[in-house]
């Protein structure tokens, strides 16, 4: 009974196991069962330990409106989007100067800002990043509203067709996204080097434990190899012993 208890605790049992095949077979099944139980238990325990205990991130405008967050919109955007004046956004605050609004957004947890994505992303890359280069505020996945940008030229401009062709090729090739990614990346590097170490909580994931799991699997593999080798040597020894007696 103590041998079985030692196996489930992860200790190596003594070698004086009974010679009966049925007992050894049951002991082998118990060993595999304990390995499976320990693996599941360790996986569950690690999952529990790395769980930050945070709620689901707000990802839509409706979730912002239903939450207890204060939310602000730009006063100029309201002139372009009359739907913002409806009762749905009755608790809105106006943000005529985006700088203090972004400061409050980055350093408080009770505020949301409905603002231009490009402007906010660049501001986050330039100023509002931590020591790891991560933004200090989150973005929702839903597009709040589509805003189109036009380039106006004189009627009959001979370069209009070429301009449209170049713009189309730039959009289709993904150069716009690449330029924007490079621009924000350089801005983030410049901002992150001036930020001291911030003792924030970071969510652990499987990548942090890859080396541990690789070491664990390597140990299991080596144990199985040595077990099979010892098992084969045992039968070879007894077979040789029987032939020697004859």
PDB file of N, CA and C in Angstrom, residues 46 133 173 184 193:
ATOM      1  N   UNK A  46      -1.274  24.793 -12.791  1.00  0.00           N
ATOM      2  CA  UNK A  46      -0.578  25.876 -13.491  1.00  0.00           C
ATOM      3  C   UNK A  46      -1.580  26.816 -14.136  1.00  0.00           C
ATOM      4  N   UNK A 133       7.017  48.476 -23.800  1.00  0.00           N
ATOM      5  CA  UNK A 133       6.510  48.978 -25.065  1.00  0.00           C
ATOM      6  C   UNK A 133       5.048  48.678 -25.303  1.00  0.00           C
ATOM      7  N   UNK A 173      -1.139  46.707 -52.126  1.00  0.00           N
ATOM      8  CA  UNK A 173       0.131  46.070 -51.769  1.00  0.00           C
ATOM      9  C   UNK A 173       0.388  46.038 -50.265  1.00  0.00           C
ATOM     10  N   UNK A 184       4.770  53.567 -36.039  1.00  0.00           N
ATOM     11  CA  UNK A 184       4.412  53.360 -34.633  1.00  0.00           C
ATOM     12  C   UNK A 184       5.482  52.569 -33.890  1.00  0.00           C
ATOM     13  N   UNK A 193      12.257  53.595 -24.245  1.00  0.00           N
ATOM     14  CA  UNK A 193      13.601  53.703 -23.667  1.00  0.00           C
ATOM     15  C   UNK A 193      13.668  54.767 -22.580  1.00  0.00           C
TER      16      UNK A 193
END
